[in-house]
Coordinates of N, CA and C in Angstrom, one line a residue:
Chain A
X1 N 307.0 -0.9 144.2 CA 306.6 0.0 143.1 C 306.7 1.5 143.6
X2 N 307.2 2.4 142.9 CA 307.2 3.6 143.0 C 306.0 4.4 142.9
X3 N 305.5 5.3 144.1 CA 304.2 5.8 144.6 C 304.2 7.4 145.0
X4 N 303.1 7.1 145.6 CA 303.3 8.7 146.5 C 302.1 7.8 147.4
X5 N 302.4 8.4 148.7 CA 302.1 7.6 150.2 C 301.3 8.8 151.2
X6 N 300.5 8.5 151.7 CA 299.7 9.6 152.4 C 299.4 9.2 153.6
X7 N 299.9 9.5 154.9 CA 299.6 9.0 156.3 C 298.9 10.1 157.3
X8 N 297.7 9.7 157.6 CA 296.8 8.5 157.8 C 295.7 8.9 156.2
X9 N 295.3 7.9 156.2 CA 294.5 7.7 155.3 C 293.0 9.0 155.6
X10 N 292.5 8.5 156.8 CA 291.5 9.1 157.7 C 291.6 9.4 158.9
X11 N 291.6 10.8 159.3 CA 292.0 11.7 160.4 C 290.6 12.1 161.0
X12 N 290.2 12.3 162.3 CA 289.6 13.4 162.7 C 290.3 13.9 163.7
X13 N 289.6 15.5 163.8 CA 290.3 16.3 164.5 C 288.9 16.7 165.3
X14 N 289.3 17.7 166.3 CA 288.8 18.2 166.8 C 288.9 19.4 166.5
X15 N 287.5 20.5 166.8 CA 287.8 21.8 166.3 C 288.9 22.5 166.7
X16 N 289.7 23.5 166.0 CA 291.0 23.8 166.8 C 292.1 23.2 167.1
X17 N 291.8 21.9 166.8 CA 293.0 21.2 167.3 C 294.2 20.6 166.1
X18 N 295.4 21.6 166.0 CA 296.1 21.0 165.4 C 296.4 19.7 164.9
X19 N 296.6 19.3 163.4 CA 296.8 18.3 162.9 C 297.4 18.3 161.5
X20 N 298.8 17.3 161.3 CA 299.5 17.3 160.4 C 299.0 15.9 159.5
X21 N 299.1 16.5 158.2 CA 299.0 15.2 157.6 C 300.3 14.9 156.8
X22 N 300.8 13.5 156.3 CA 302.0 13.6 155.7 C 301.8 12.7 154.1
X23 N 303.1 13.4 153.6 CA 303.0 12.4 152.3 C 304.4 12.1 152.3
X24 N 304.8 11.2 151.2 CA 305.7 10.6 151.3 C 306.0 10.0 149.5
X25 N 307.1 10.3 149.1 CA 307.2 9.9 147.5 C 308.7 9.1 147.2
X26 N 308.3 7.9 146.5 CA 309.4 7.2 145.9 C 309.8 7.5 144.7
X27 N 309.0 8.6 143.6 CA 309.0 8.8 142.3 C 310.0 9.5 141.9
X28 N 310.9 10.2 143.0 CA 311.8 11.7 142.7 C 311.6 12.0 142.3
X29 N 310.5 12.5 142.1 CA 309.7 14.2 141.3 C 310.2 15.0 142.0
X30 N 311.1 15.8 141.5 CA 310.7 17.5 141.8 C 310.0 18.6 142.2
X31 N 308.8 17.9 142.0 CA 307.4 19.1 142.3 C 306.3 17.9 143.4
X32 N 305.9 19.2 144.3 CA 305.2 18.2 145.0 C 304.0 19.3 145.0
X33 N 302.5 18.8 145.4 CA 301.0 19.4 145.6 C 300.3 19.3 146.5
X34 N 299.8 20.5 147.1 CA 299.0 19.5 148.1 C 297.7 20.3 147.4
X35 N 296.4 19.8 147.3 CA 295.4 19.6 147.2 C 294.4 19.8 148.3
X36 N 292.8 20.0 148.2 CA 292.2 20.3 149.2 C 290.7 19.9 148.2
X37 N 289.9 18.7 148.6 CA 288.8 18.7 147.8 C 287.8 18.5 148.4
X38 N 287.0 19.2 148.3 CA 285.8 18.8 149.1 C 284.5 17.9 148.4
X39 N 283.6 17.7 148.6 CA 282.4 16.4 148.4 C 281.9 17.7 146.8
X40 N 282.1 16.8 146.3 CA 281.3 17.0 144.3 C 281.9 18.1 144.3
X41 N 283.2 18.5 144.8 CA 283.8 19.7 144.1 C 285.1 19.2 142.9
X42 N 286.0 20.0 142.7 CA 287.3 19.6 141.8 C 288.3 20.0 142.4
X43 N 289.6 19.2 142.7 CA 290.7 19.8 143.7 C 291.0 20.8 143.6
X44 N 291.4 21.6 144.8 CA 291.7 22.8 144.6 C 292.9 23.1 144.9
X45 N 293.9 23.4 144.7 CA 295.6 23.9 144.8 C 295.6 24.2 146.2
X46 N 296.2 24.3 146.9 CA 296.5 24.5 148.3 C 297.7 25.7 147.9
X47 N 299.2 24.8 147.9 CA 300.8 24.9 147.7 C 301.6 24.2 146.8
X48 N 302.3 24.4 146.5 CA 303.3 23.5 145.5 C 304.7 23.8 145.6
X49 N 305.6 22.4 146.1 CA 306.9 23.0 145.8 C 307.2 22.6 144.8
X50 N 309.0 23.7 144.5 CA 309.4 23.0 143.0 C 310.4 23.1 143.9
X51 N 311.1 21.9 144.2 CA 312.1 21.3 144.9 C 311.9 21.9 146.2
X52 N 312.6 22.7 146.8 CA 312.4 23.1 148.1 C 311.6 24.8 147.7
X53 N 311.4 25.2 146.5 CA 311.2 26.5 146.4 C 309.3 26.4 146.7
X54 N 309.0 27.2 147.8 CA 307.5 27.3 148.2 C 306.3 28.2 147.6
X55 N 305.3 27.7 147.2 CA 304.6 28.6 146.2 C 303.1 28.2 146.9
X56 N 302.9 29.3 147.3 CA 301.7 29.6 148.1 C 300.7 30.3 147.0
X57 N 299.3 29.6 147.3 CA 297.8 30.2 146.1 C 297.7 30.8 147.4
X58 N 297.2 32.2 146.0 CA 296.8 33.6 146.9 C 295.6 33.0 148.1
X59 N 294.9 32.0 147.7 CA 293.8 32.3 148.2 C 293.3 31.1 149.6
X60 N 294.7 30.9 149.9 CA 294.8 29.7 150.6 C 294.5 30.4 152.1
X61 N 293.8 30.1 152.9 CA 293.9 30.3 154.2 C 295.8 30.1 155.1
X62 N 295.6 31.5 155.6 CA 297.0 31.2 156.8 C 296.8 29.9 158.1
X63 N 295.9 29.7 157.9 CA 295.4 28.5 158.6 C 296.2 27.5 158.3
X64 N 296.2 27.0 157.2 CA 297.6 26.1 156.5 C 298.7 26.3 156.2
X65 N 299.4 25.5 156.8 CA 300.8 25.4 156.1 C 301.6 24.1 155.6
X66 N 302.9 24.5 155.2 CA 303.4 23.1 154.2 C 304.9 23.1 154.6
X67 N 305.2 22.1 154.8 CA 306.9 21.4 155.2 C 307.3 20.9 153.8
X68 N 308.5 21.0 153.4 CA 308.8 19.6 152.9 C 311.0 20.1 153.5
X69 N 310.9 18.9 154.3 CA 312.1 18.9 154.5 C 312.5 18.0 153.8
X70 N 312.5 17.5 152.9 CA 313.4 16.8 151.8 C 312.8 16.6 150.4
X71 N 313.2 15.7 149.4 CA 312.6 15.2 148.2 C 311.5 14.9 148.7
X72 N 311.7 13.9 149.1 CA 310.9 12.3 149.5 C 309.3 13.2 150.4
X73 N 309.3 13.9 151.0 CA 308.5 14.2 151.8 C 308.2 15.6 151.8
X74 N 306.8 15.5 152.2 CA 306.2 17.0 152.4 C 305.3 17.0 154.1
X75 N 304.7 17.9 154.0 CA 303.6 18.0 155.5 C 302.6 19.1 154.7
X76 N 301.3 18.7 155.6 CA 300.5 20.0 155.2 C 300.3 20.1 156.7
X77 N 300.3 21.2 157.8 CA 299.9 21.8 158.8 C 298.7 22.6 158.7
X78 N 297.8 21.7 159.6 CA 296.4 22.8 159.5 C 296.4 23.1 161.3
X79 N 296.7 24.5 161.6 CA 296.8 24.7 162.6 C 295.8 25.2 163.7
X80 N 294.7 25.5 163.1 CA 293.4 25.7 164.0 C 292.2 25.1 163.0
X81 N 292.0 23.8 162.7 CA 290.9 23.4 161.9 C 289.8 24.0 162.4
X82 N 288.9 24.2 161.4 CA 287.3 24.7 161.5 C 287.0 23.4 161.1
X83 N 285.2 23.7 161.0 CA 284.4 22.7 160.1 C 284.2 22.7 158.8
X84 N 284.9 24.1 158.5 CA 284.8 23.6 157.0 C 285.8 23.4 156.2
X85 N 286.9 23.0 157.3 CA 288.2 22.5 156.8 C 288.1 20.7 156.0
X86 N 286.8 20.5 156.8 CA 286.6 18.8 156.7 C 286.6 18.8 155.2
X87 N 287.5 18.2 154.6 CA 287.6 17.3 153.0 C 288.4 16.3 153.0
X88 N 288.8 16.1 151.4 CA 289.6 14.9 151.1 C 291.0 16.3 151.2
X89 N 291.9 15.5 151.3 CA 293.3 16.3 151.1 C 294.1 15.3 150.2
X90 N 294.6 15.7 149.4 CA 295.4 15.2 148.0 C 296.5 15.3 148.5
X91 N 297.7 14.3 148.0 CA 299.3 15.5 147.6 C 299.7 14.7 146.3
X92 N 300.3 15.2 145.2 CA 300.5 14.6 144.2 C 302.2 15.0 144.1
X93 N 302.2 14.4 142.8 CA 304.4 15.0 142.3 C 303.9 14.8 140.8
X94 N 305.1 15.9 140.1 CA 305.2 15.4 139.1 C 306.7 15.7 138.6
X95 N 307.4 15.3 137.6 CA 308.5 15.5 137.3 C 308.9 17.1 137.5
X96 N 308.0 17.7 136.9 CA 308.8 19.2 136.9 C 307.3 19.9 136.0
X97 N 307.3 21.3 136.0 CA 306.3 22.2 136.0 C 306.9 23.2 134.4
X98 N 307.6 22.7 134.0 CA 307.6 23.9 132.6 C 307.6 22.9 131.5
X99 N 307.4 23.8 130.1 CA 306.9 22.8 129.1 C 306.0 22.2 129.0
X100 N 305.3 21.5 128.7 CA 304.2 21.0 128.0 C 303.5 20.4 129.1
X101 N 304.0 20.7 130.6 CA 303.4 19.7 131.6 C 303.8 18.0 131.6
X102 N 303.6 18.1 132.5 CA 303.8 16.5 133.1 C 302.2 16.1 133.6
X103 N 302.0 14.7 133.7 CA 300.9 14.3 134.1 C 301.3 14.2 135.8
X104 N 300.2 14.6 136.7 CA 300.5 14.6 138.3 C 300.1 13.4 138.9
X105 N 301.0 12.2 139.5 CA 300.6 11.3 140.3 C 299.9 12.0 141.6
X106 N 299.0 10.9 141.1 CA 298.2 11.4 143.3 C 298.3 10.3 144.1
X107 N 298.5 10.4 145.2 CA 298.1 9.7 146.0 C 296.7 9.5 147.1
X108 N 296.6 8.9 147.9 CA 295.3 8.0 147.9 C 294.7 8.6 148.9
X109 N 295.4 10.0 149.2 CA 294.5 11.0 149.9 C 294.2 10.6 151.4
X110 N 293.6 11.9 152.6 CA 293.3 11.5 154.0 C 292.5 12.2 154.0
X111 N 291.4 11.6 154.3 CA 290.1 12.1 154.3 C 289.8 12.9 156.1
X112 N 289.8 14.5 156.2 CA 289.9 15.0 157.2 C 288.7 15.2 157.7
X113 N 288.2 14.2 159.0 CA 286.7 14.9 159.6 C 287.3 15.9 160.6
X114 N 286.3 16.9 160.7 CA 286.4 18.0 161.8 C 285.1 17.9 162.6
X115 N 285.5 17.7 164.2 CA 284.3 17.3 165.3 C 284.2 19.0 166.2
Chain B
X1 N 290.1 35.3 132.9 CA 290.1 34.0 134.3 C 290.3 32.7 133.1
X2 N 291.2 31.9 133.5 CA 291.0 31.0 133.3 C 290.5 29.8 133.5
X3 N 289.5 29.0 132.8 CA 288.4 28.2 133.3 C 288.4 26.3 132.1
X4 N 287.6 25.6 132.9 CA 287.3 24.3 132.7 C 286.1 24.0 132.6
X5 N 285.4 23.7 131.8 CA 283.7 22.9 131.7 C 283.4 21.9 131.8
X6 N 283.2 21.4 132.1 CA 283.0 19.8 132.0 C 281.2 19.6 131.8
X7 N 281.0 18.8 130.8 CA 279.7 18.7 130.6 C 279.4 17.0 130.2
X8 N 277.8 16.3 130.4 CA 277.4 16.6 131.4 C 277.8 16.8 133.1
X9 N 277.3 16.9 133.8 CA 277.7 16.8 135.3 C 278.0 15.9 135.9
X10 N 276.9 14.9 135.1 CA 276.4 13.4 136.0 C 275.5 13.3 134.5
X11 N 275.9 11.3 134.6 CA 275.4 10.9 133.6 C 275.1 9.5 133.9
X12 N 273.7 8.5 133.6 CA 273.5 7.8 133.7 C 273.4 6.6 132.9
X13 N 274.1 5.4 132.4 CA 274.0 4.6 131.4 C 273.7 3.3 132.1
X14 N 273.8 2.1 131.0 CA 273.6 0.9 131.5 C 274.6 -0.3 131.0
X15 N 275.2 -0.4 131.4 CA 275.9 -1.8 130.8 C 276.3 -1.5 129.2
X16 N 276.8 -1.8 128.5 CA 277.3 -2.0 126.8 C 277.2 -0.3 126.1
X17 N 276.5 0.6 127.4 CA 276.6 1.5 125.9 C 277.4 2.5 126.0
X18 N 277.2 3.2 125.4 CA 279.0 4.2 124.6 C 278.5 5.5 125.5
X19 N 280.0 6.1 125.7 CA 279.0 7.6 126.4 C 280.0 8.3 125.7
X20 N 280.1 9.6 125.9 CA 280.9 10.3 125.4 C 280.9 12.1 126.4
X21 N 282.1 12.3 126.7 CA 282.3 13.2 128.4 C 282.9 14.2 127.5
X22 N 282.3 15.6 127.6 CA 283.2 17.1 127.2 C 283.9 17.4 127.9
X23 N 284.5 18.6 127.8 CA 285.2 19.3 128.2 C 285.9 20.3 127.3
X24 N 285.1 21.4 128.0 CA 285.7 22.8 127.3 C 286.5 23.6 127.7
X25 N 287.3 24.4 127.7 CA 288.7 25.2 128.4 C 288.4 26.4 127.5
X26 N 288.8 27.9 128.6 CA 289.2 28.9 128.2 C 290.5 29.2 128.9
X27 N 291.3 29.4 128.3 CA 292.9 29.9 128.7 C 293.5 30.3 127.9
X28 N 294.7 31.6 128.9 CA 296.0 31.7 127.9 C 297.1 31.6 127.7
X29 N 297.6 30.5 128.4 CA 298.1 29.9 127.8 C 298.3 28.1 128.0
X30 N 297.7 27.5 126.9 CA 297.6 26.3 127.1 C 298.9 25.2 126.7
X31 N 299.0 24.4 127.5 CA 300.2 23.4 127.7 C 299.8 22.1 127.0
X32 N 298.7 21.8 127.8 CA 298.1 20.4 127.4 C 297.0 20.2 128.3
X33 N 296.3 19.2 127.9 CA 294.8 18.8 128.7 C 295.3 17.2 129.3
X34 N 294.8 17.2 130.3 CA 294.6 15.5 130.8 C 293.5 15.5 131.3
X35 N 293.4 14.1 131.2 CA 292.1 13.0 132.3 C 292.5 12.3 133.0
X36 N 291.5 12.6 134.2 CA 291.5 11.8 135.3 C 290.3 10.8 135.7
X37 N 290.9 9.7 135.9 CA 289.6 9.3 136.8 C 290.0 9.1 138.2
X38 N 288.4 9.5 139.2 CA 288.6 9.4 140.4 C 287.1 8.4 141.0
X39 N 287.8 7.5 141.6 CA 286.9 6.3 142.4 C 286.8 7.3 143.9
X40 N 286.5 6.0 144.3 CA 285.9 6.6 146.0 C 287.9 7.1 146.9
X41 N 288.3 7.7 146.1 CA 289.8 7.7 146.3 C 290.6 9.0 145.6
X42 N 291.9 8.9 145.3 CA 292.4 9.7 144.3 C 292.5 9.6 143.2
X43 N 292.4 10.5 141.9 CA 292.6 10.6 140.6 C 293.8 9.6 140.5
X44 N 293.2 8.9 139.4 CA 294.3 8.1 138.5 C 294.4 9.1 136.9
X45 N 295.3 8.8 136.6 CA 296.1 9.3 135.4 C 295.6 8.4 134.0
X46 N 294.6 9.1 133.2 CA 293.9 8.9 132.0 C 295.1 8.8 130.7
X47 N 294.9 10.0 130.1 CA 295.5 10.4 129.3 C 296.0 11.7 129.2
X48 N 296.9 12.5 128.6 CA 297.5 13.8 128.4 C 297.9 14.1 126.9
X49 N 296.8 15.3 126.4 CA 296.4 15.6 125.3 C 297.2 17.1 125.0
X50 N 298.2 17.1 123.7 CA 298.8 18.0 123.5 C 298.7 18.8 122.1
X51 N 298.0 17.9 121.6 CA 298.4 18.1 119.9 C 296.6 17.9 119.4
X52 N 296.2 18.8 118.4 CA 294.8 18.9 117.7 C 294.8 17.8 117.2
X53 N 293.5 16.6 117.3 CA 293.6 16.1 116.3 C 294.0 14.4 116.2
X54 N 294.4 14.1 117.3 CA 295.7 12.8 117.5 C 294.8 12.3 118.2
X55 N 293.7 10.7 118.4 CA 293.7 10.3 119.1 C 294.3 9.6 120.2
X56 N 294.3 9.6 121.8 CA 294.5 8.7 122.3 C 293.9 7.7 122.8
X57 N 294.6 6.7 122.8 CA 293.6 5.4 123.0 C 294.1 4.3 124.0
X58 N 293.3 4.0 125.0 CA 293.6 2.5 125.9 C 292.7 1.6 126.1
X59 N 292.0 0.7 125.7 CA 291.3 0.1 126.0 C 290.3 0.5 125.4
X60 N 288.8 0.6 126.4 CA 287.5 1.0 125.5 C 287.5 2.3 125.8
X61 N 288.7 3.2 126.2 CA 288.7 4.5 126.8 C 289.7 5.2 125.7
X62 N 289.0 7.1 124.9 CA 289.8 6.9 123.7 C 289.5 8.5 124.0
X63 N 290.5 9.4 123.8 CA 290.2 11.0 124.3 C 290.9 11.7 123.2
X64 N 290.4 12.6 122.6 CA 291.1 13.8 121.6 C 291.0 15.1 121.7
X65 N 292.0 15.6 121.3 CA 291.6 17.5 121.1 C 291.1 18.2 120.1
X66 N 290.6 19.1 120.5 CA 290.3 20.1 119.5 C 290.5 21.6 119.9
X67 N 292.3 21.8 119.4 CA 292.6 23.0 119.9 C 291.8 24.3 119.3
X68 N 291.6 24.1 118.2 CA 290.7 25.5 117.7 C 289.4 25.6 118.5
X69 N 288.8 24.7 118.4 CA 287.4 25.0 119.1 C 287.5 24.9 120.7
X70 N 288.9 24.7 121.1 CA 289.2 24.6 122.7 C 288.2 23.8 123.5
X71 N 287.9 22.4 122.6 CA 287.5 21.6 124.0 C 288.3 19.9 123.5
X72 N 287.6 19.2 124.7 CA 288.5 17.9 124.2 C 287.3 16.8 124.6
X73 N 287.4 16.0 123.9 CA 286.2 14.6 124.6 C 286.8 13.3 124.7
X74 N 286.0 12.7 125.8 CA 286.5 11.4 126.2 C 285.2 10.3 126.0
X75 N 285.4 9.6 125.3 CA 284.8 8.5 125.0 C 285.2 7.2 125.5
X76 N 284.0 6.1 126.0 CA 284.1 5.0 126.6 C 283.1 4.3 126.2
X77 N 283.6 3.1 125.4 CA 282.8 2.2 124.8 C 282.5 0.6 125.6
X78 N 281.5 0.4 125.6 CA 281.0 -1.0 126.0 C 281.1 -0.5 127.7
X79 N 280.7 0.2 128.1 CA 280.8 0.6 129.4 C 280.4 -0.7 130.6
X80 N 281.3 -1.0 131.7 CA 281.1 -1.7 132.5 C 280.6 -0.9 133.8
X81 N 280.5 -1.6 134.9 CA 280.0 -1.2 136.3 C 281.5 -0.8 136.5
X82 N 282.3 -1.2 136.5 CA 283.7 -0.4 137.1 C 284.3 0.9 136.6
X83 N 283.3 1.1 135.3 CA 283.6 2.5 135.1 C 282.8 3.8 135.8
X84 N 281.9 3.0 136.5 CA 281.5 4.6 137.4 C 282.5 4.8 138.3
X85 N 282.5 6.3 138.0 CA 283.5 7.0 138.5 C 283.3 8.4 138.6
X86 N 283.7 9.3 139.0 CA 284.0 11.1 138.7 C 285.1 11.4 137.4
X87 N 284.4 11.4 136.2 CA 285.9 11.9 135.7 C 286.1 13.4 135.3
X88 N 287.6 13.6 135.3 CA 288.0 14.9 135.5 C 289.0 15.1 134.5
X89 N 288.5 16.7 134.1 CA 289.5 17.1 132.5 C 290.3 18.3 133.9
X90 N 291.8 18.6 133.1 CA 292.2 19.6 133.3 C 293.2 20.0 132.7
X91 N 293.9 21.2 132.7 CA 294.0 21.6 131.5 C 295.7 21.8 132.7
X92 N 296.7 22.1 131.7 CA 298.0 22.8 132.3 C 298.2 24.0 131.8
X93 N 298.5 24.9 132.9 CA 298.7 26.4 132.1 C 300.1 26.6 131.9
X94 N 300.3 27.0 131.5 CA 301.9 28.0 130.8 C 302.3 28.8 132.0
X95 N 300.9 29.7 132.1 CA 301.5 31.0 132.6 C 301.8 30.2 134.5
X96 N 301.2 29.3 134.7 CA 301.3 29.4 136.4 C 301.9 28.1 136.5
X97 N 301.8 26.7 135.6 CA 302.7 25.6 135.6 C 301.8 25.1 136.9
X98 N 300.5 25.1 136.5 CA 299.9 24.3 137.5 C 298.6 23.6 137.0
X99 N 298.1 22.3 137.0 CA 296.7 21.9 136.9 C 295.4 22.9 137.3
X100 N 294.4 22.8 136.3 CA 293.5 24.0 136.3 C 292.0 22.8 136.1
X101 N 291.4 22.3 137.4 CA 291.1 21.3 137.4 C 289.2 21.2 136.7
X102 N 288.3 21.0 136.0 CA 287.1 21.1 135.8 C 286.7 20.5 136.9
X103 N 284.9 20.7 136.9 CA 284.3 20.2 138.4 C 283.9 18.8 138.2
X104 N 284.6 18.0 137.1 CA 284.1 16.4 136.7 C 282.7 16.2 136.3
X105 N 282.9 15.0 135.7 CA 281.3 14.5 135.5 C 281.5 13.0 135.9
X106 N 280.2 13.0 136.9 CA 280.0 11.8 137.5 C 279.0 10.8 136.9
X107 N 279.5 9.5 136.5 CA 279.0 8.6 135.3 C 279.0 7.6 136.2
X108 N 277.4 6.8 136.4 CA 277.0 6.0 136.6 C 276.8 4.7 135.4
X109 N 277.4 3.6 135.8 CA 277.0 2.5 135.2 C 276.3 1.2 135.8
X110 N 274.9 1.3 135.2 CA 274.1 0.4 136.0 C 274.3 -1.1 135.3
X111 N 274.4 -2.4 135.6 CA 274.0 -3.4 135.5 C 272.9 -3.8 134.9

């Protein structure tokens, strides 16, 4: 079945200590998300590509960053985690970003502890 | 600023009965509205609401718009224990071509 795949499910890190999470998509979407949610909040936008083109939210820490060396795949790089990096991390796809919107597949998220 | 409401926050029912989830949006420029639901997991994909007026419907789960008065509601009838969940409206903007997410309402269904 055609998905979007998120490895590892559940991470901890250590404070400071670099850690990649990855996604992975069968859908050929064009547009990929990564997401950042924390406990009774509502996802919040990280990055979004639209094919390889990179679109950073103003308000994202330089602490993160995003790969995608192909369709199929993305990365989100958190390169000095804090503690209050700890949440869920989303990545979704969707066909494409103009007109009327598309609906965003998600996948099944990696739940990030920071020790 | 563009914004999402979602009302109530948290809602508590029992087995068979009907609830009914808001969601109000301020934006400029609106695309369409969808629903999510999210379990102990990621958002699954509800419905996507473009047009005033048009019910959609799946099951005991049935969502509409109301572009003038810019909000949309989700209704769920004969509610089971599998429907608690977080659910979540959001809206698509024009101007940024991105999901503009509300803070959900979280609906308990007791036995």
């Amino acid at each position: 079945d055609a998905m979007v795949i998120q490895n590892p499910r559940y991470q901890v890190t250590q404070f400071g200590k670099p850690v990649t999470l990855s996604c992975s998509q069968t859908l050929n979407h064009n547009v990929m998300y990564w997401y950042q949610q924390k406990s009774s909040q509502a996802p919040k936008l990280l990055f979004h590509y639209y094919d390889k083109d990179f679109n950073n939210e103003a308000d994202t820490p330089d602490n993160f960053q995003s790969r995608r060396p192909n369709t199929s795949f993305c990365f989100l790089d958190i390169r000095s985690p804090g503690l209050g990096d700890a949440a869920m991390y989303l990545c979704a796809t969707s066909p494409r970003t103009s007109g009327r919107g598309y609906e965003q597949y998600f996948g099944p998220g990696t739940r990030l502890t920071v020790t | 600023e563009d914004k999402v409401v979602q009302s109530p926050l948290s809602l508590v029912v029992h087995e068979g009965d009907t609830v009914t989830l808001n969601c109000s949006y301020e934006v400029t420029n609106f695309r369409s509205l969808l629903w999510y639901k999210q379990e102990k997991k990621a958002p699954t994909f509800l419905f996507m609401l473009t047009s005033s007026g048009i019910e959609k419907k799946s099951g005991r789960l049935s969502s509409i718009l109301d572009k003038k008065e810019l909000f949309s509601i989700l209704n769920i009838t004969a509610t089971q224990t599998g429907d608690s969940a977080i659910y979540l409206c959001a809206f698509y903007s024009g101007n940024t071509g991105k999901l503009i997410f509300g803070q959900g309402t979280t609906l308990q269904v007791k036995p």
